[in-house]
Amino acid sequence: MKTENPFRILDDDCLVLIYEQLVLRGGLKELSCTCRWIRQSCLNILFEHCYASATELGQPGSLPPPPLWPHIKPLSFIGYFKRPLLQEEWDSSDPLDNMIHARDESCHEVFLTSALRSMPHLFKVLFLDQRELGIPWPIIDAVLSTPHIRVVEVRGRLYRPKSLPPKKPRFKPAPITSFTCSPDDFRLPPRSHSSEKRVLAILLERLSATLEVLSIPSECAPFTGMIRWNWPRLRELYIRGDAHRLCRTQTPLISILSRMRLLRVLSLKVMHSFKYQPGPIWPSGYDVVRFPWPELESITVTWAHPDDQVFDHLPPSLRHLSIRAWPRLYTLTQKLEELSMRIIVPNLPPWLLIAPLSSDTLQVLRKCHRVQLDRLELEYLVDEDDMVMFRYIVATYPLLRTLQVHRYRDEGDYSSVPMVNIMNVLTSLANLRTLRLFLDFEHSAVPSGDYQMSMKQVAQDIKDERAVRPDTIGPSLQYLCLLWPEKTPLIWRTYQVHREKDGGVHSVDWNGSDSVDGYSNTTDD
């Protein structure tokens, strides 16, 4: 007797939920092989994210098979774009074959344009170029001109020698809503090229009207153009890189970004150097008619001048404030050590290990007393106002749910870390759910700085309830995360608070999860 397929009684929404859970657990492929009906019903999930070979573009097999094109949503190009095939390397009378064995980048554009427009559900294109050899202009043109694409991400560089846009490009992009260009943060000089700046300026001038999310490197950001262009929909702006180009721009950032009226997330991760250190976002005495971002919810800055007027005018909508170094000081220290082993020292990038003093950070926080934060992130160098700052945080931001602190000391400072004192002060934060601490234990044990032994002692103290006791844990605290040197790069080790039915603390145990409260335990950008 023929039995009814039980999956047929489920509606499409239920099937999608089941299939998505199977994707996470690695079992969808096996299920799709059980019967034809199930395979047909899960094709949109099974093949929604496909990969293409940038290196072999124009040759058979470089793109997913055409029968899969109707199911593709994100498409990732892996590898680098190498030179096109020469005419003597192919010979065919088939027009399609001629297109596949393209002779130059213009033919690649024709081939790619035709393919992308045959993928009706395609909305995102991602370029993964670890060698950072750049993307030919015809490829950029083909992708951004595809009408239904909305998200473009380049993990690499835009610069491509001898493949530049024409002086007057006839470039008509689709209504792209998200554009990201993220080259290697630790790439060596030259960190940008004039042609790369020109390409990015051409793109942003034409994309500014539709962009909602923009992430670009500071080294080639077209700051002078960004002042003129309208950004009617931009809600998230991420700028990261060194401070060179930003410092050479005479106009303060408050004016450069003044047309972004709907901005809700502003992230400025700028690397300091011995020669270039950025000035205030809104310099004292600089005349601005009004604060340009009335709906701002999150701001991240890697330089915090106590006299910066931007902190005096943060809107009531702000919920997240981050005053930090970028990259993290411990990350930058490790990276410079790695580079010094394989690069002549004079050729090392002139990056500067710098973080604000706790007294300067406290001055900035006092300017932000009108906002009600639920997430705060601080990275600073200890001075006499260290504990004063913690007490001010408790008194001013009672709604905090997440607090992340990177607390550094001078190399010659081997005094004990006041972890218990810090925890005692923070118990007054009734809503604090997640506490992430880097307390620079490297110098806490002996002058030799045995980091591993110091952290093992901290772990034992937590277990024995000497460092973290029930009376040092706030009423809502669920996770205590400490930066741990078991691996390189360092990882966050999470301790979970288990409570009794009446809310009292039962125990504090290690939690091995990969992420907590939206933070990854293996990366710390």
Tab-separated table of C-alpha atoms in Angstrom, residues 333 381 407-417 438-452 454-455:
chain	number	residue	atom	x	y	z
A	333	THR	CA	50.921	44.038	19.356
A	381	LEU	CA	44.888	53.018	29.854
A	407	ARG	CA	41.679	47.879	30.796
A	408	TYR	CA	45.409	48.272	30.080
A	409	ARG	CA	48.334	49.195	32.325
A	410	ASP	CA	51.828	50.496	31.647
A	411	GLU	CA	54.416	47.810	31.022
A	412	GLY	CA	56.135	48.500	34.336
A	413	ASP	CA	52.940	48.282	36.371
A	414	TYR	CA	52.749	44.910	38.153
A	415	SER	CA	50.187	45.846	40.765
A	416	SER	CA	47.264	43.524	41.412
A	417	VAL	CA	44.201	43.835	39.234
A	438	PHE	CA	40.044	42.265	29.560
A	439	LEU	CA	41.942	43.322	32.674
A	440	ASP	CA	45.542	42.983	31.467
A	441	PHE	CA	46.465	40.138	33.816
A	442	GLU	CA	49.752	39.745	31.950
A	443	HIS	CA	51.525	41.983	34.473
A	444	SER	CA	49.644	40.914	37.572
A	445	ALA	CA	51.614	37.882	38.742
A	446	VAL	CA	55.357	38.562	38.522
A	447	PRO	CA	57.515	40.946	36.464
A	448	SER	CA	58.203	38.136	33.995
A	449	GLY	CA	54.531	38.375	33.033
A	450	ASP	CA	53.484	34.696	32.999
A	451	TYR	CA	50.108	35.317	31.354
A	452	GLN	CA	49.053	31.675	31.237
A	454	SER	CA	47.950	34.374	35.871
A	455	MET	CA	44.807	33.413	33.961
